[in-house]
Structure formats: structure tokens, C-alpha cells
mmCIF file of C-alpha atoms and ligand atoms in Angstrom:
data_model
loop_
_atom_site.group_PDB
_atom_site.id
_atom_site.type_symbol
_atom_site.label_atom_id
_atom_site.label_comp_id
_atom_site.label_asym_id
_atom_site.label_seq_id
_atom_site.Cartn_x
_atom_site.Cartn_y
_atom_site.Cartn_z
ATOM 1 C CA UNK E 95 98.115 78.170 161.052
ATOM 2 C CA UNK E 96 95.928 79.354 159.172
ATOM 3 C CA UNK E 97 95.665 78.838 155.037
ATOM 4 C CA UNK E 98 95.854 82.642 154.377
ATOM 5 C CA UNK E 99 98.926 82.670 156.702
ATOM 6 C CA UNK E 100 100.859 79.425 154.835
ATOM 7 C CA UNK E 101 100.341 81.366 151.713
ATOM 8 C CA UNK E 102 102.318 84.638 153.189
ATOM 9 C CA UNK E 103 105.157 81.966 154.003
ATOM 10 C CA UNK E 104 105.466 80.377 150.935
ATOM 11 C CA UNK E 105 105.046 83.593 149.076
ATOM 12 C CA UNK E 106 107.920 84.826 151.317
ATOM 13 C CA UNK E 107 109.795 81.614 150.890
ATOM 14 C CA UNK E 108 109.213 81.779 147.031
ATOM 15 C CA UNK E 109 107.158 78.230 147.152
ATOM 16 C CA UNK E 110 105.772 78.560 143.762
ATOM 17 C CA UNK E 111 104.320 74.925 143.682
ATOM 18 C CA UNK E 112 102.662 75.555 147.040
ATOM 19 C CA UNK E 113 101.520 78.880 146.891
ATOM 20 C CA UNK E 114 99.500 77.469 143.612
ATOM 21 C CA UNK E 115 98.399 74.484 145.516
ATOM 22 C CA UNK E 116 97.065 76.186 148.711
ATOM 23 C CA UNK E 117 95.225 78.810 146.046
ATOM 24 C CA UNK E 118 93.424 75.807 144.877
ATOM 25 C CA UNK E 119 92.308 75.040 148.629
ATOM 26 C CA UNK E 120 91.535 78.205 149.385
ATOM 27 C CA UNK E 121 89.071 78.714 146.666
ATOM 28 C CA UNK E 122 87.753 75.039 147.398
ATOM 29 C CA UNK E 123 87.383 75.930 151.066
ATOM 30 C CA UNK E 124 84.726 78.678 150.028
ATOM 31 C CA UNK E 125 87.175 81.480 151.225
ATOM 32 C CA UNK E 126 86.038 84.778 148.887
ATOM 33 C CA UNK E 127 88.621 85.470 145.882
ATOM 34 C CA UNK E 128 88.980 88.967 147.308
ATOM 35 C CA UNK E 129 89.939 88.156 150.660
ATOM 36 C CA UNK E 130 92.724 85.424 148.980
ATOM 37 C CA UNK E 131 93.692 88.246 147.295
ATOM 38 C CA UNK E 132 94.494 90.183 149.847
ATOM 39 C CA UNK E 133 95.765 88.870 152.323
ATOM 40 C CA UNK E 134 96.785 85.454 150.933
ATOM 41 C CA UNK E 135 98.585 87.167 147.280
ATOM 42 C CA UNK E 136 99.129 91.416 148.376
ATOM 43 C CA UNK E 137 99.917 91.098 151.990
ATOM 44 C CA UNK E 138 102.814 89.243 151.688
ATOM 45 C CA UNK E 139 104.462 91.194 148.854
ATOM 46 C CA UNK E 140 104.395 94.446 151.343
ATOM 47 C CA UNK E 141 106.539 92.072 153.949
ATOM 48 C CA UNK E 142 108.895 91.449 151.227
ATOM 49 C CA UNK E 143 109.247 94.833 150.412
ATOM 50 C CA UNK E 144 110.043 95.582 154.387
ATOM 51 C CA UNK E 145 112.362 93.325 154.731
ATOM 52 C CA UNK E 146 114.418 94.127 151.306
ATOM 53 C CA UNK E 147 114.339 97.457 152.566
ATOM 54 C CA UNK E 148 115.857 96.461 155.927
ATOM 55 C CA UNK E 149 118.613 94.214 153.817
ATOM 56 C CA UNK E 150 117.279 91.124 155.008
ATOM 57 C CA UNK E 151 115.919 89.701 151.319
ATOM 58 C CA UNK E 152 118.023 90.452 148.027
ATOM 59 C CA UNK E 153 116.662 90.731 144.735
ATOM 60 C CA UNK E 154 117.004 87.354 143.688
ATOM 61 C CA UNK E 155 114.439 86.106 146.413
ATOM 62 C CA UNK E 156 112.550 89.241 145.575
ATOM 63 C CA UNK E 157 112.132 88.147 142.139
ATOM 64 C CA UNK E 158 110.833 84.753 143.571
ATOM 65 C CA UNK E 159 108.302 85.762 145.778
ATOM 66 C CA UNK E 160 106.993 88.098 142.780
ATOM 67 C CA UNK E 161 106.925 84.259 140.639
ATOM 68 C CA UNK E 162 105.277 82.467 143.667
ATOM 69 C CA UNK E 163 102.697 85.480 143.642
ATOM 70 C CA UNK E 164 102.207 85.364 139.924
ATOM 71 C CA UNK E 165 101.555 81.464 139.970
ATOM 72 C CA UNK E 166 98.463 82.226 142.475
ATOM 73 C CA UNK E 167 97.434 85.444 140.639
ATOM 74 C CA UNK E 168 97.060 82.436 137.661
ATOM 75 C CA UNK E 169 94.342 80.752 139.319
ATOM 76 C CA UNK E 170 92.154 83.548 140.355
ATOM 77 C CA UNK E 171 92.650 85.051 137.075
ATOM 78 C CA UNK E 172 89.415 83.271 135.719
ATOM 79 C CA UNK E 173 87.165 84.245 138.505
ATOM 80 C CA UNK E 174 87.734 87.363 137.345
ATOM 81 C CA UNK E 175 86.451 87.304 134.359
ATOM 82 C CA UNK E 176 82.686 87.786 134.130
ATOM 83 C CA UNK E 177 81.712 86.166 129.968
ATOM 84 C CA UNK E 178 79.297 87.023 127.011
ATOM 85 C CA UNK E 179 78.988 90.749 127.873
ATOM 86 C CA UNK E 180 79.624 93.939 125.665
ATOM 87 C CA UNK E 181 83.115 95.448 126.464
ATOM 88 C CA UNK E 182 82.397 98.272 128.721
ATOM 89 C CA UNK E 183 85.662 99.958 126.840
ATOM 90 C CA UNK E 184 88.912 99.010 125.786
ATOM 91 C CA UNK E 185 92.027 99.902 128.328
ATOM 92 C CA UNK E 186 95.684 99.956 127.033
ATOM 93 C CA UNK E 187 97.707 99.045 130.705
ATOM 94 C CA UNK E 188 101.277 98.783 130.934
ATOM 95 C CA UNK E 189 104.360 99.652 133.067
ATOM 96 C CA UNK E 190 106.184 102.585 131.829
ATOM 97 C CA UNK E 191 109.566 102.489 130.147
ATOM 98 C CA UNK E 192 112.832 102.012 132.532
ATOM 99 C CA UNK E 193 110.492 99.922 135.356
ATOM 100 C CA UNK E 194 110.222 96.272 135.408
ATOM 101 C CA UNK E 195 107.411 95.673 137.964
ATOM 102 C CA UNK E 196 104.709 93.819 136.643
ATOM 103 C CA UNK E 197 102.710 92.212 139.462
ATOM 104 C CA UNK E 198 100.551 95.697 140.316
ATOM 105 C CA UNK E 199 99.883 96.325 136.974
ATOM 106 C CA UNK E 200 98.739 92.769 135.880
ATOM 107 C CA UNK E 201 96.318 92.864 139.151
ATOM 108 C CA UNK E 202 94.797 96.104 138.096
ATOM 109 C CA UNK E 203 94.327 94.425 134.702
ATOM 110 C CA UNK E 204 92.821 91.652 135.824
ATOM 111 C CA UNK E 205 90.451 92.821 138.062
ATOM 112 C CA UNK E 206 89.600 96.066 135.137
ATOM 113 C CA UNK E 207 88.970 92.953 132.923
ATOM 114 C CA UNK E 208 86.838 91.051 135.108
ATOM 115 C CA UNK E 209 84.267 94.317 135.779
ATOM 116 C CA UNK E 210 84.030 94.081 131.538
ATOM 117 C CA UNK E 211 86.776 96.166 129.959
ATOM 118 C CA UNK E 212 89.178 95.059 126.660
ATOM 119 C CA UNK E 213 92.524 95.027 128.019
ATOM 120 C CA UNK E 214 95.711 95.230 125.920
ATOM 121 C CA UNK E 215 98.465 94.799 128.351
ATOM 122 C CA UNK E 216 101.418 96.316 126.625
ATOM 123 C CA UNK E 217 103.826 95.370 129.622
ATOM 124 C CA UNK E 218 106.807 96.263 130.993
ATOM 125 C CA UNK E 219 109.360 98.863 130.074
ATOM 126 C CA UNK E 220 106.659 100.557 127.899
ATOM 127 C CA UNK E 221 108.033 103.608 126.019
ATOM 128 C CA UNK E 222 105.286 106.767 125.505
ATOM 129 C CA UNK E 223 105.487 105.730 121.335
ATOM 130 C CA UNK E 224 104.270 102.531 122.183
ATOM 131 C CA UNK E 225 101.014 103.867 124.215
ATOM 132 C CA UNK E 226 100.184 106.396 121.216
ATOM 133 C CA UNK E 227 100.786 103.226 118.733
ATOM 134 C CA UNK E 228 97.898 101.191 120.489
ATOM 135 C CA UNK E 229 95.871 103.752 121.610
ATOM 136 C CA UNK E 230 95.296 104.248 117.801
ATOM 137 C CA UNK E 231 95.253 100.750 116.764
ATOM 138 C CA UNK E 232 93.058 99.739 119.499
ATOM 139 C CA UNK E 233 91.147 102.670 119.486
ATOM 140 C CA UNK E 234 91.194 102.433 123.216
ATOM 141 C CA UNK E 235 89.511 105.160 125.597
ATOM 142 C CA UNK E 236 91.307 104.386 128.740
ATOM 143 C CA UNK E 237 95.320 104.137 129.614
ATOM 144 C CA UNK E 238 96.515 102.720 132.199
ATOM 145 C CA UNK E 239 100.264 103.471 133.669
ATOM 146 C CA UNK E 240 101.814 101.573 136.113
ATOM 147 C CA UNK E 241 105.262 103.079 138.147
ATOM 148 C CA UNK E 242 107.142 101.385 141.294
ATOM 149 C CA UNK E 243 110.165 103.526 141.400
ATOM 150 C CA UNK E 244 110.153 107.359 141.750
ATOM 151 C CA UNK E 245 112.530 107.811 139.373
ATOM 152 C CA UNK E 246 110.184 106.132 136.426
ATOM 153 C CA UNK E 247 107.256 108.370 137.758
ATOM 154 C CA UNK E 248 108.545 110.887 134.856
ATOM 155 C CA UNK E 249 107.857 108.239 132.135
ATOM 156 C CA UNK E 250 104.195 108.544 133.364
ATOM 157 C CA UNK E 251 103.982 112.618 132.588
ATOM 158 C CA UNK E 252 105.898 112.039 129.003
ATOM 159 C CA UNK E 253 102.987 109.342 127.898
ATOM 160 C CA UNK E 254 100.698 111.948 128.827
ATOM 161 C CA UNK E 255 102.498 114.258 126.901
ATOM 162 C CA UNK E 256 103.109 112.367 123.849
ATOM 163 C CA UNK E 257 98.893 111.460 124.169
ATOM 164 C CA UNK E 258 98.845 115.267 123.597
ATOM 165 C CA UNK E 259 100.801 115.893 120.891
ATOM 166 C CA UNK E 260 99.578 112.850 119.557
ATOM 167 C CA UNK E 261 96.004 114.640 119.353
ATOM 168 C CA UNK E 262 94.746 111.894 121.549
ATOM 169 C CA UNK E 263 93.851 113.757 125.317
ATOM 170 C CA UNK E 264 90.127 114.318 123.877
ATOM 171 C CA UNK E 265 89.276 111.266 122.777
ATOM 172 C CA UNK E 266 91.800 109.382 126.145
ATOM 173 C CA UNK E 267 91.295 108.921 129.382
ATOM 174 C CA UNK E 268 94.407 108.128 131.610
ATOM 175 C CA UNK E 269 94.930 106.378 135.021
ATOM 176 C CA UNK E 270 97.961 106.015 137.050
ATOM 177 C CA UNK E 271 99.304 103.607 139.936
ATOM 178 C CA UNK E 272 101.805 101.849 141.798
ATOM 179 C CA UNK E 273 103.213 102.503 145.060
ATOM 180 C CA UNK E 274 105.093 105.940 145.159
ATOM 181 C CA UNK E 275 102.222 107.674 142.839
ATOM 182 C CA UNK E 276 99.629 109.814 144.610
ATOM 183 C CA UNK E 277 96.787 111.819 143.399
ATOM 184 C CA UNK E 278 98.712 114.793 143.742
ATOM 185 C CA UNK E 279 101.354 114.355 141.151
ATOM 186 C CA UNK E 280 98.311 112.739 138.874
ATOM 187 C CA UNK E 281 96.751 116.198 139.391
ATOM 188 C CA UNK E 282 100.313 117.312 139.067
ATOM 189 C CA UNK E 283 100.830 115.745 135.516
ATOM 190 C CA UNK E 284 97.354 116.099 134.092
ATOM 191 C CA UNK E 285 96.283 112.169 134.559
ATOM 192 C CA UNK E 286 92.922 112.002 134.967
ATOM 193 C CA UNK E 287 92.701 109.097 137.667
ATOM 194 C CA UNK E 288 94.574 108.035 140.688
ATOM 195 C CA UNK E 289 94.010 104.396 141.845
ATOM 196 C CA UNK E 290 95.617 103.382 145.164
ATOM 197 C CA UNK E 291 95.076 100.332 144.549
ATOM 198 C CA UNK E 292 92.881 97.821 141.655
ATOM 199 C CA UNK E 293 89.660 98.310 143.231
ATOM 200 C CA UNK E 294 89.984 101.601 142.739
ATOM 201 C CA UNK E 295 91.108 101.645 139.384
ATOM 202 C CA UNK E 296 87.883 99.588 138.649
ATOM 203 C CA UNK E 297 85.859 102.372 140.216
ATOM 204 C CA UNK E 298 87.824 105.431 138.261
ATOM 205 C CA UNK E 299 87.742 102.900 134.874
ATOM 206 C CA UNK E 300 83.913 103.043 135.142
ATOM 207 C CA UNK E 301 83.547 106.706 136.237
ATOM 208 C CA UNK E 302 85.948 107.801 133.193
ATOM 209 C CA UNK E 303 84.751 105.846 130.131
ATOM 210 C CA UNK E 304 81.219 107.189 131.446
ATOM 211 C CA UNK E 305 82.487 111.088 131.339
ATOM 212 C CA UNK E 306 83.833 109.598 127.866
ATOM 213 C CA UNK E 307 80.189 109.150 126.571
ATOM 214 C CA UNK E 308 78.359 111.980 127.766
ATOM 215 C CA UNK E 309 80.210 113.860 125.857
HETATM 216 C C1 LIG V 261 108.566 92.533 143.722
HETATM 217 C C2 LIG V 261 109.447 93.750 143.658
HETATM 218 C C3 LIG V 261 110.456 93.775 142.676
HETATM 219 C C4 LIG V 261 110.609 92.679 141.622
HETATM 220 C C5 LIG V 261 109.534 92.887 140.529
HETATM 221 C C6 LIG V 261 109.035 91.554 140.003
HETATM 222 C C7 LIG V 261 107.842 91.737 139.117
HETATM 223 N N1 LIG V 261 107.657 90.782 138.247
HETATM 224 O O1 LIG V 261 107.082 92.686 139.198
HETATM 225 C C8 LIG V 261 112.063 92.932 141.109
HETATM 226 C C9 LIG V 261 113.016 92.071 141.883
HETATM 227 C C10 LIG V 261 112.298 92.711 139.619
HETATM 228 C C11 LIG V 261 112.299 94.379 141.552
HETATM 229 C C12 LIG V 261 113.326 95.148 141.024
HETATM 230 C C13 LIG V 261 113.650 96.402 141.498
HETATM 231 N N2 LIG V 261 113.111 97.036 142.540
HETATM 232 CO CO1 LIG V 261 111.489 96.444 143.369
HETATM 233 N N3 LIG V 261 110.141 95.909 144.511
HETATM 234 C C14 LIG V 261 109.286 94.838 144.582
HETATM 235 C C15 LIG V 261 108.332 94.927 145.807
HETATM 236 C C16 LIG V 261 108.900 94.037 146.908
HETATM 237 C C17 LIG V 261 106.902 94.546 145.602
HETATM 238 C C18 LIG V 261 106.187 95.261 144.448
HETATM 239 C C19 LIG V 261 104.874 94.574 144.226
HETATM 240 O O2 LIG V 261 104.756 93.752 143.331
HETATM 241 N N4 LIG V 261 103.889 94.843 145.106
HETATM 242 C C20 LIG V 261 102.590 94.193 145.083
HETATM 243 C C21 LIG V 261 101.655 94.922 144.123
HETATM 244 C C22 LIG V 261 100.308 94.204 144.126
HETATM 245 O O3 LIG V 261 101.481 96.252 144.584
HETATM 246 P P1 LIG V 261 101.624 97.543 143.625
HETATM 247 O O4 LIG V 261 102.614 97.266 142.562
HETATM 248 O O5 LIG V 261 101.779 98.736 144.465
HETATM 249 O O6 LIG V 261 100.233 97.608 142.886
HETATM 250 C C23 LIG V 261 98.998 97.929 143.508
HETATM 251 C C24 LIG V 261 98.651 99.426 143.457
HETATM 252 O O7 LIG V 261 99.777 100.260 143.505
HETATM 253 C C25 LIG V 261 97.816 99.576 142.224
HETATM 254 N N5 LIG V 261 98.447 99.784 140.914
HETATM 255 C C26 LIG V 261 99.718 99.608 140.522
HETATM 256 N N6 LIG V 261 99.851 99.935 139.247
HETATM 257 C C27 LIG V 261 98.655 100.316 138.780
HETATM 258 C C28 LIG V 261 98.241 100.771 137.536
HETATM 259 C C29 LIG V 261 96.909 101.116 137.335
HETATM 260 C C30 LIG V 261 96.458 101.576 135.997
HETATM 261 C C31 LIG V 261 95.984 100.999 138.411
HETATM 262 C C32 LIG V 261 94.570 101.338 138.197
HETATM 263 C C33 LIG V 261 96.399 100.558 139.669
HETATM 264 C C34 LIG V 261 97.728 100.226 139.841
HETATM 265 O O8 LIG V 261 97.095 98.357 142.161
HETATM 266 C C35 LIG V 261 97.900 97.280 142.675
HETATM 267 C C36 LIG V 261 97.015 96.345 143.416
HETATM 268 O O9 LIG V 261 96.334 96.944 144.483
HETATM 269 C C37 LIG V 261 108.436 96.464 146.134
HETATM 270 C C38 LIG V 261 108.130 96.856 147.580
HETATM 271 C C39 LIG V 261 106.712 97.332 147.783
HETATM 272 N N7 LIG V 261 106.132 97.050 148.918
HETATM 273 O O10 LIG V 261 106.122 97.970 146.911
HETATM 274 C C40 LIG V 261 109.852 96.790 145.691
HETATM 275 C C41 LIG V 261 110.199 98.231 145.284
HETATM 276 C C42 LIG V 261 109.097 98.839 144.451
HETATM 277 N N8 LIG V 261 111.441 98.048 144.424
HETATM 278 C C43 LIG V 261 112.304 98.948 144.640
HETATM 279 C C44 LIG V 261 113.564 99.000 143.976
HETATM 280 C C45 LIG V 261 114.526 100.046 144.462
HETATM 281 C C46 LIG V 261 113.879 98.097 142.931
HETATM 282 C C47 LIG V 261 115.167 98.076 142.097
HETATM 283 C C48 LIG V 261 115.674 99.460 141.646
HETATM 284 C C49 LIG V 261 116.227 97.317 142.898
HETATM 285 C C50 LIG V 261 117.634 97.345 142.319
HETATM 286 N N9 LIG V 261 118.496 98.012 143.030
HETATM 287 O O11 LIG V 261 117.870 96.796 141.267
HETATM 288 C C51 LIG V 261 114.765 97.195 140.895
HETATM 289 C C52 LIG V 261 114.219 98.050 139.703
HETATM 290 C C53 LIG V 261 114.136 97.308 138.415
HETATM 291 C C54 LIG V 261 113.381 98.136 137.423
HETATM 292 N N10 LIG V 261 114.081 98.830 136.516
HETATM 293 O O12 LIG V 261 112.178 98.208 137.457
HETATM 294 C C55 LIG V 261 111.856 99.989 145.658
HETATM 295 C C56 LIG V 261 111.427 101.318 144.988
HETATM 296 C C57 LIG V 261 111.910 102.544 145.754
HETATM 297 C C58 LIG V 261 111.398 103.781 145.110
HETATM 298 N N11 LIG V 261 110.575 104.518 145.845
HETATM 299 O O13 LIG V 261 111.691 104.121 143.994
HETATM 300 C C59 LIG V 261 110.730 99.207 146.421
HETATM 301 C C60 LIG V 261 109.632 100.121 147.011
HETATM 302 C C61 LIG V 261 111.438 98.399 147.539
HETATM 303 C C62 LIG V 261 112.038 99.266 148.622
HETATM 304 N N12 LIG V 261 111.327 99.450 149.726
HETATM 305 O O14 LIG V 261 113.129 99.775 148.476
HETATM 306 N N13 LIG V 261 111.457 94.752 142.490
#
């Protein structure tokens, strides 16, 4: 077996002390920090998810596997990060209020902070007062929401609302993702980026801070 496929077991299994061990090997055996990502740290989560869905994994070992993930995400974290350069722009990321999923939203953050953005990670359970409060105080260009459940997908329109009244949508660029959103209802809401996924969301961060300046 391979080491990508041990790591979908023991995230599956919720082998925290192994999933951070076989990390460690699979950065030492040269294997790229995308690829361990991928497979080895995202792939598994999706099984989990499939087989919660089908009633064969509870919440507890849900909860687990999210831990075992985390512990890996830990490692790569620093690879991330590139050092000594000029913040492209500062991003306030967080999950919005009533959802507790944090693994999504931490990737995106990572990976936004390795390609050179500030990042101010509010999160979980983050209420639209307590985007406006650091947008201000970080004077941050970019926001990033985060939503797993449909019924928190809401939260995500009244941040962008309270931006608004705020005074904030000209100076603010907003990005949203997580697994039920789709461009659509970002078009639907007035976000101005939809990221599938955190590569993406490195691609829109870019695009968006650069629309920022030419104004
Ligand atoms: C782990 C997990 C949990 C863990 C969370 C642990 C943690 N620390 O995060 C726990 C056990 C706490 C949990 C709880 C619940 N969960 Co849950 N959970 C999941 C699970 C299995 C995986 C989510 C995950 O981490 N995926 C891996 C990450 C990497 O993927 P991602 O979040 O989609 O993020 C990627 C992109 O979407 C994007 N992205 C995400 N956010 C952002 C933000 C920005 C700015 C950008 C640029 C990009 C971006 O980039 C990421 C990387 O590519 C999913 C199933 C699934 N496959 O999605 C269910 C799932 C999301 N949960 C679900 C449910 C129902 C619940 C509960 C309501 C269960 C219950 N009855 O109590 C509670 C809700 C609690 C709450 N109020 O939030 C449902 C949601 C159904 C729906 N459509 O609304 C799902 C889909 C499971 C299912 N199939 O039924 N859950």
C-alpha cells in the first residue's frame, strides 16, 4: 500500500499520531506538498463525508478524522509559507456564524497565505459584526467566507450586506466557499468570487486585490 493510501486509512480511522507521522515521510520521500494534499489530507475527508451520509460513521468519528486531518494540515502549513516578501493584501477568512467547519476554511487560508497575503482568520461561528469590526481594524481588502451547510449559506449574503451598510463594498472585495456554495448564488448574493476549492481562491485572491488597485 501505498503512503498516500495509509494516510486515507488513518485519516478515516482518526490516527492522529500516524497521519502526522506518515506526513513527515511523505514530505521526506520527495512526494510534492500538493499532491499530499490532495490525495493524502482532501481525499479522504470526501470518503468520510460518503459514508456519514450512508450512516456508516457518526459525528464523533467525524470529528476525529477532521483532528487526524488537522494534525497533517500542521506540517505542511510551513511549506506554505513563502518569507521576507511585501503582503500582497490583507484577507479577513472565517466561517460564518451558526457553522462549525473549519478544515476548508483553514486550507484556503493557508494556501492564500503562502501565495503572500495577511490573513486574519476570524474562525468559526463568525457573526457579519465581527467581519465589519476587522475589516476596519485590519483595513483588509479581501473577505473570505467559508459555509458547509445550506442552511448557513444565508449568513454569507448578511456579511455582504452588513459590508454594505457598513460603507465598506468599495473599498472590499469578498470570496466565498465550501461545499454546497456555487458561483451562482455568489452571483446570486453579490460576492465577488467563487472558489471551488483553495487553489482557486488563490487565483480569485490575486485577480481581486489587482481590480482593487487599478482603481
Ligand atoms: C468534517 C465534517 C464535520 C466536522 C467538522 C470538523 C471541523 N473541524 O471542521 C463536524 C463533525 C464538527 C461536523 C458537524 C456537522 N456537520 Co459536517 N461534515 C464534515 C465533512 C465530512 C467534511 C468537511 C470537510 O472538512 N471537508 C474537507 C474540506 C477540505 O473541504 P471543504 O470544506 O469543502 O473546503 C474546500 C472548498 O470548499 C474550498 N473552500 C471552503 N471554504 C472556503 C472559503 C474560501 C474563502 C475559499 C477561497 C475556499 C473555500 O476550499 C477547500 C479546499 O479545497 C462534510 C462532508 C463533505 N464531503 O463535505 C460534512 C458535511 C458538510 N456536514 C454536514 C452536516 C449535516 C453536519 C451537521 C449538521 C451534523 C449534525 N447533525 O450535527 C453538523 C453541523 C455543525 C455546525 N453547526 O456547523 C453535511 C452538510 C449537508 C448540507 N448540505 O447542509 C455534510 C455535507 C455531510 C453530509 N453529506 O451530510 N461536520
Amino acid at each position: 500500500m501505498g503512503i498516500l493510501d495509509e494516510m486515507n486509512t488513518s485519516i478515516i480511522e482518526g490516527n492522529r499520531d500516524k497521519v502526522e507521522e506518515l506526513t513527515r515521510q511523505a514530505l521526506k520521500q520527495g512526494i510534492e506538498v500538493s499532491t499530499i494534499l490532495s490525495q493524502g489530507l482532501i481525499a479522504p475527508m470526501d470518503i468520510v463525508g460518503q459514508r456519514f451520509e450512508s450512516g456508516e460513521l457518526y459525528i464523533p468519528e467525524m470529528i476525529i478524522a477532521g483532528e487526524a486531518m488537522t494534525r497533517g494540515l500542521n506540517i505542511l502549513r510551513p511549506l506554505f509559507k513563502e518569507s521576507g516578501i511585501k503582503p500582497r493584501g490583507t484577507m479577513v477568512i472565517g466561517t460564518v456564524k451558526g457553522d462549525m467547519h473549519s478544515i476548508g476554511k483553514s486550507l484556503a487560508s493557508m494556501m492564500i497565505e503562502g501565495a503572500g497575503f495577511k490573513m486574519v482568520d476570524l474562525g468559526i461561528d463568525v457573526s457579519p459584526e465581527q467581519f465589519v469590526k476587522s475589516v476596519k481594524e485590519e483595513g483588509a481588502q479581501l473577505v473570505g467566507m467559508s459555509s458547509l451547510l445550506t442552511t448557513t449559506m444565508p449568513s454569507m449574503k448578511a456579511t455582504i450586506e452588513a459590508l454594505k451598510e457598513a460603507g465598506l463594498l468599495d473599498k472590499v472585495k469578498t470570496i466565498i466557499g465550501g461545499a454546497p456554495v456555487t458561483q451562482e448564488y455568489a452571483d446570486k448574493i453579490g460576492a465577488d468570487g467563487y472558489a471551488p476549492d483553495a487553489a482557486t481562491g488563490v487565483k480569485k485572491a490575486k485577480e481581486l486585490v489587482q481590480v482593487l488597485a487599478a482603481r
